[in-house]
Short mmCIF file of C-alpha atoms in Angstrom, two decimals:
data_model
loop_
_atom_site.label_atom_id
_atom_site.label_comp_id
_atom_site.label_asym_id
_atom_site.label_seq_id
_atom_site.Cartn_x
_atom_site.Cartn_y
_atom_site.Cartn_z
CA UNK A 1 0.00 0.00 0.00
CA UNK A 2 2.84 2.45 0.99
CA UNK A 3 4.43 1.43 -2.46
CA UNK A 4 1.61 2.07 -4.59
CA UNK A 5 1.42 5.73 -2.65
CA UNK A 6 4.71 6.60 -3.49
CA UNK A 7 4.06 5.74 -6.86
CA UNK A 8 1.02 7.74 -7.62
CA UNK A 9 2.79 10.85 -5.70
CA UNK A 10 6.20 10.44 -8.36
CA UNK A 11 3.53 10.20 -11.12
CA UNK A 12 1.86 13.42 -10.09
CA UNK A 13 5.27 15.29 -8.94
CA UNK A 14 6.73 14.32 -12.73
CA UNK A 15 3.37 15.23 -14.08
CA UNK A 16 3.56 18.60 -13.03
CA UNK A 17 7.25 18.99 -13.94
CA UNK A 18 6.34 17.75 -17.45
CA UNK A 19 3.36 20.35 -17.74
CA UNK A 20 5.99 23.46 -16.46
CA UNK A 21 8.25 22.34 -18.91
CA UNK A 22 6.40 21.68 -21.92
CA UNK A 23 3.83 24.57 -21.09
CA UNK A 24 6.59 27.10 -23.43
CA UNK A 25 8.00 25.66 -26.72
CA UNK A 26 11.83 25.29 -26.29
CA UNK A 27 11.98 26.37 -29.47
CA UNK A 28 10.99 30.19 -29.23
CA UNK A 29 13.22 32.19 -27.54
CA UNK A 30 13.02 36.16 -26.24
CA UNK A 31 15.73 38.64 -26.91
CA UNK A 32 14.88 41.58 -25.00
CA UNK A 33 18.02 44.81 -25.50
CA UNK A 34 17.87 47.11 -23.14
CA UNK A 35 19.37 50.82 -22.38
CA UNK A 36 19.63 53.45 -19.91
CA UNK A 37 22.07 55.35 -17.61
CA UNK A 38 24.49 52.52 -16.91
CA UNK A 39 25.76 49.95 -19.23
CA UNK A 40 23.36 48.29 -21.97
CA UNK A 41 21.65 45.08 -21.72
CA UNK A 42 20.69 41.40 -23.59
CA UNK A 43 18.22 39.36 -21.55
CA UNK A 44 17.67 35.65 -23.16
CA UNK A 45 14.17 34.07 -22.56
CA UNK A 46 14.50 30.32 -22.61
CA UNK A 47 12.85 27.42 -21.18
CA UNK A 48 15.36 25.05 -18.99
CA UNK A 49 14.96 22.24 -21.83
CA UNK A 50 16.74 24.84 -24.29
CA UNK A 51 19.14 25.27 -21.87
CA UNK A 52 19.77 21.69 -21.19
CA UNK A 53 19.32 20.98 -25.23
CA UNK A 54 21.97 23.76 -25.69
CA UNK A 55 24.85 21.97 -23.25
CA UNK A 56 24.15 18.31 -24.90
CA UNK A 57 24.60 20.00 -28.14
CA UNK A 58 27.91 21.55 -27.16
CA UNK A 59 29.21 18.54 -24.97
CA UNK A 60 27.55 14.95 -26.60
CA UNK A 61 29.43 12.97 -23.75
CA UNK A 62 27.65 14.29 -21.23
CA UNK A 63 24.54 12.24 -22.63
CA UNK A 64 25.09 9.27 -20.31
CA UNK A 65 26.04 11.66 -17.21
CA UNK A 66 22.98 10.94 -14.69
CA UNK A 67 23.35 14.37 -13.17
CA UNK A 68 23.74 17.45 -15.30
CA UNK A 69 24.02 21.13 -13.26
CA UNK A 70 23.50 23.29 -15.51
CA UNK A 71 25.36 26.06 -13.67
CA UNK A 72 28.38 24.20 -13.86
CA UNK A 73 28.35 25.34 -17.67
CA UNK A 74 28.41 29.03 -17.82
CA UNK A 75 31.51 29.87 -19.19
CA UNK A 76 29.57 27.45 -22.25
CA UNK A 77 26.83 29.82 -22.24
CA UNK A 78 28.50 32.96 -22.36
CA UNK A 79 31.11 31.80 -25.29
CA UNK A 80 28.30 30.61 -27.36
CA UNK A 81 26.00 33.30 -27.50
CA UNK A 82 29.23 35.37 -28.23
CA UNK A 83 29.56 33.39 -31.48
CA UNK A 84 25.83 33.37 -32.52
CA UNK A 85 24.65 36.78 -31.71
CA UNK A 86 26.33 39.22 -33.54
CA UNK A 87 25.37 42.45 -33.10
CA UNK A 88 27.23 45.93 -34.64
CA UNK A 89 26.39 49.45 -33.40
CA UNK A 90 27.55 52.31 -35.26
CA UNK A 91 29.80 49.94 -37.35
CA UNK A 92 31.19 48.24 -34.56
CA UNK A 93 31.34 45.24 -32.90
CA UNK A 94 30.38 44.66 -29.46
CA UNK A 95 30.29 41.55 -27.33
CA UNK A 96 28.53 40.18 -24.43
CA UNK A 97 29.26 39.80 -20.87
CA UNK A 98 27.52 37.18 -19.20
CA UNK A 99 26.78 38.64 -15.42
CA UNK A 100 23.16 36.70 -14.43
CA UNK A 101 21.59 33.12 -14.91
CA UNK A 102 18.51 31.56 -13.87
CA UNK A 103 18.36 28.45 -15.77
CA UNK A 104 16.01 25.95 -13.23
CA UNK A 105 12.78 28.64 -13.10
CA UNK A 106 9.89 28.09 -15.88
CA UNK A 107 11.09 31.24 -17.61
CA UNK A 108 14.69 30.48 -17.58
CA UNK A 109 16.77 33.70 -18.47
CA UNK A 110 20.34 34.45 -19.23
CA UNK A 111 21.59 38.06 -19.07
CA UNK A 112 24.52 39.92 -20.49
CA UNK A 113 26.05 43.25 -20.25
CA UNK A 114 26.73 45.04 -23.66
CA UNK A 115 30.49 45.64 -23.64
CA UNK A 116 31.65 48.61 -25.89
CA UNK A 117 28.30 50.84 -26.48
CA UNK A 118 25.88 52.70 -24.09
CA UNK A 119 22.69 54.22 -25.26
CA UNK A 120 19.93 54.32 -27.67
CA UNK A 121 20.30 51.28 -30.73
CA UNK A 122 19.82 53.63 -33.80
CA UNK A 123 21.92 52.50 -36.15
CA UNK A 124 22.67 48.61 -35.87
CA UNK A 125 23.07 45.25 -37.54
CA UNK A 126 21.62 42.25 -35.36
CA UNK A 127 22.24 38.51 -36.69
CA UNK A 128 20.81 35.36 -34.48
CA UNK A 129 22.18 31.84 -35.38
CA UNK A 130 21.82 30.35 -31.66
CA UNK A 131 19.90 27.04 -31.31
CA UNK A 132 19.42 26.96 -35.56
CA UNK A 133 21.90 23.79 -35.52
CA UNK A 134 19.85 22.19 -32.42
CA UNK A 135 16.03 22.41 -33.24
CA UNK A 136 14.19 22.47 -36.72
CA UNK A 137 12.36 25.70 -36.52
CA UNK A 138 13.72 28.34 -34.20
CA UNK A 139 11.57 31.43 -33.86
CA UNK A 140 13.63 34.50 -31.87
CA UNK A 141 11.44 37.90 -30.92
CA UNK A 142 13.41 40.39 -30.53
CA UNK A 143 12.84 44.07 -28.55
CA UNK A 144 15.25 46.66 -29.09
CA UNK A 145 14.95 50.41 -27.97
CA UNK A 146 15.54 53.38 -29.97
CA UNK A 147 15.64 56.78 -29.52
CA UNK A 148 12.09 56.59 -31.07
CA UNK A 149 10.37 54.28 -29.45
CA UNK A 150 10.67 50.16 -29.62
CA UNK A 151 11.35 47.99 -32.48
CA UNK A 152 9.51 44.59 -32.38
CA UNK A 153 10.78 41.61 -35.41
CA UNK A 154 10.97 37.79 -35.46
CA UNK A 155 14.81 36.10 -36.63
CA UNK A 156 13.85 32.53 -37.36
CA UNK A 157 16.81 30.00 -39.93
CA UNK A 158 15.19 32.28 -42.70
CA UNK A 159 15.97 35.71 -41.79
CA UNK A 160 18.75 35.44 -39.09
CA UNK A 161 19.77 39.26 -39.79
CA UNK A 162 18.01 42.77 -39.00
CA UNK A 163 19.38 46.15 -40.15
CA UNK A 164 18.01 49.57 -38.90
CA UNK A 165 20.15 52.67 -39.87
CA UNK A 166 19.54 56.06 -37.77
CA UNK A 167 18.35 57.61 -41.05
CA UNK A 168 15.31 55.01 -41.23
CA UNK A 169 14.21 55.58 -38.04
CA UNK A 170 14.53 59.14 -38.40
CA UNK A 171 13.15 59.73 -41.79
CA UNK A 172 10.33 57.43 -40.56
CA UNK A 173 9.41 59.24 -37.45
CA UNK A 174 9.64 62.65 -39.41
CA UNK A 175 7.44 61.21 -42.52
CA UNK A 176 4.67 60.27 -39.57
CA UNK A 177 4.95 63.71 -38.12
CA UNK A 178 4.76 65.36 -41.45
CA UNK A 179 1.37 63.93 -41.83
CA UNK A 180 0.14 64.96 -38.64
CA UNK A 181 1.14 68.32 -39.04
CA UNK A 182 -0.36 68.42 -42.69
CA UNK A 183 -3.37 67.24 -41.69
CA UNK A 184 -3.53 69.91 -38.26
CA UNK A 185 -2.19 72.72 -41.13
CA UNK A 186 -5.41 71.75 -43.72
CA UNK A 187 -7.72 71.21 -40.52
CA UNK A 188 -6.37 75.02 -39.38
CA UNK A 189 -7.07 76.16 -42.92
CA UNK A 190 -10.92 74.90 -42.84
CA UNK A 191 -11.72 76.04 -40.15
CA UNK A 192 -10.25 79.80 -40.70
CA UNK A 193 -11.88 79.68 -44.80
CA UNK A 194 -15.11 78.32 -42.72
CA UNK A 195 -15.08 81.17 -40.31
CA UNK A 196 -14.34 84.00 -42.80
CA UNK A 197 -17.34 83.05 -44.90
CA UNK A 198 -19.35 83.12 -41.76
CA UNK A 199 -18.09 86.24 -41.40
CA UNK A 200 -18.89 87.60 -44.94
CA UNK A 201 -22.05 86.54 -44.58
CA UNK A 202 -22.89 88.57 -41.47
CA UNK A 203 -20.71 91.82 -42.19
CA UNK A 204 -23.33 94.82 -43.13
CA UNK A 205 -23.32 96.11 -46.35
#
């Protein structure tokens, strides 16, 4: 009787492990950049299967180790997403500093300080390769700040690169501002050519 009891507890304590783990696709991942008065910041949403996924990947033996800690491994980390996150600011290079990891929590995160560049992301060329040799699809959101407001895109194996120059972002926040202002300028107008025939129409001969 005590046997079967144990049993039906391990069923329901795996059960729920297997639902936390599964309940995000280890597949899509969250790149969130960050900036402000100190140094500039990557945050990597992952699920703790990625992260495990991501060490087998990089070390094969370890597949018959029966414990696997996956904070033994953060040098791994930080040299890997080094080599598969390439990002260039201003036409250079920076690299990441790996300085926080929480790898055992449902949403598993890795986070890195941006070495070489502080401020706004206005001009920059992002390319994502991590976990394309691992799973079959691979879908990366990505959040980056600019000096005019937040860019939201999607890297997948497809399109592992995004561009933005400071004269896009620019020339795109002006060309939405021209519009508003042409459309307050001919609203303006209206209403003055509407007033001054109200006004002919009431002066005294």
């Amino acid at each position: 009787m005590k046997y079967a009891h144990r049993l039906l507890v391990s069923i329901l304590i795996f059960g729920i492990v297997s639902y936390k783990a599964n309940a995000h696709d280890p597949d899509q991942f969250s790149y969130q950049f960050s900036y402000g008065k100190g140094a500039n910041e990557m945050i990597i949403h992952l699920t703790p299967k990625s992260a495990f996924d991501l060490i087998l990947s990089l070390k094969p033996d370890l597949s018959d180790t029966a414990v696997i800690r996956l904070k033994d491994y953060i040098v791994d980390y930080a040299n890997y997403f080094n080599k598969t996150v390439q990002l260039d600011i201003n036409n250079n290079k920076v690299d990441f500093i790996l300085y926080a990891t929480n790898l055992t929590e449902h949403d598993a995160t890795l986070s890195f300080q941006i070495n070489g560049y502080k401020g706004a992301y206005d001009d920059f060329r992002l390319s994502i390769s991590s976990f394309t040799e691992i799973y079959h699809h691979t879908e990366n959101n990505v959040r980056v700040p600019t000096s005019q407001g937040e860019l939201n895109f999607i890297l997948d194996k497809d399109k592992q690169t995004y561009m933005q120059s400071d004269t896009t972002i620019k020339s795109s926040f002006w060309s939405g501002n021209v519009k508003i202002y042409a459309l307050a300028v001919l609203a303006l107008l209206i209403v003055l050519g509407l007033s001054l025939g109200v006004v002919r129409k009431v002066k005294p001969n």
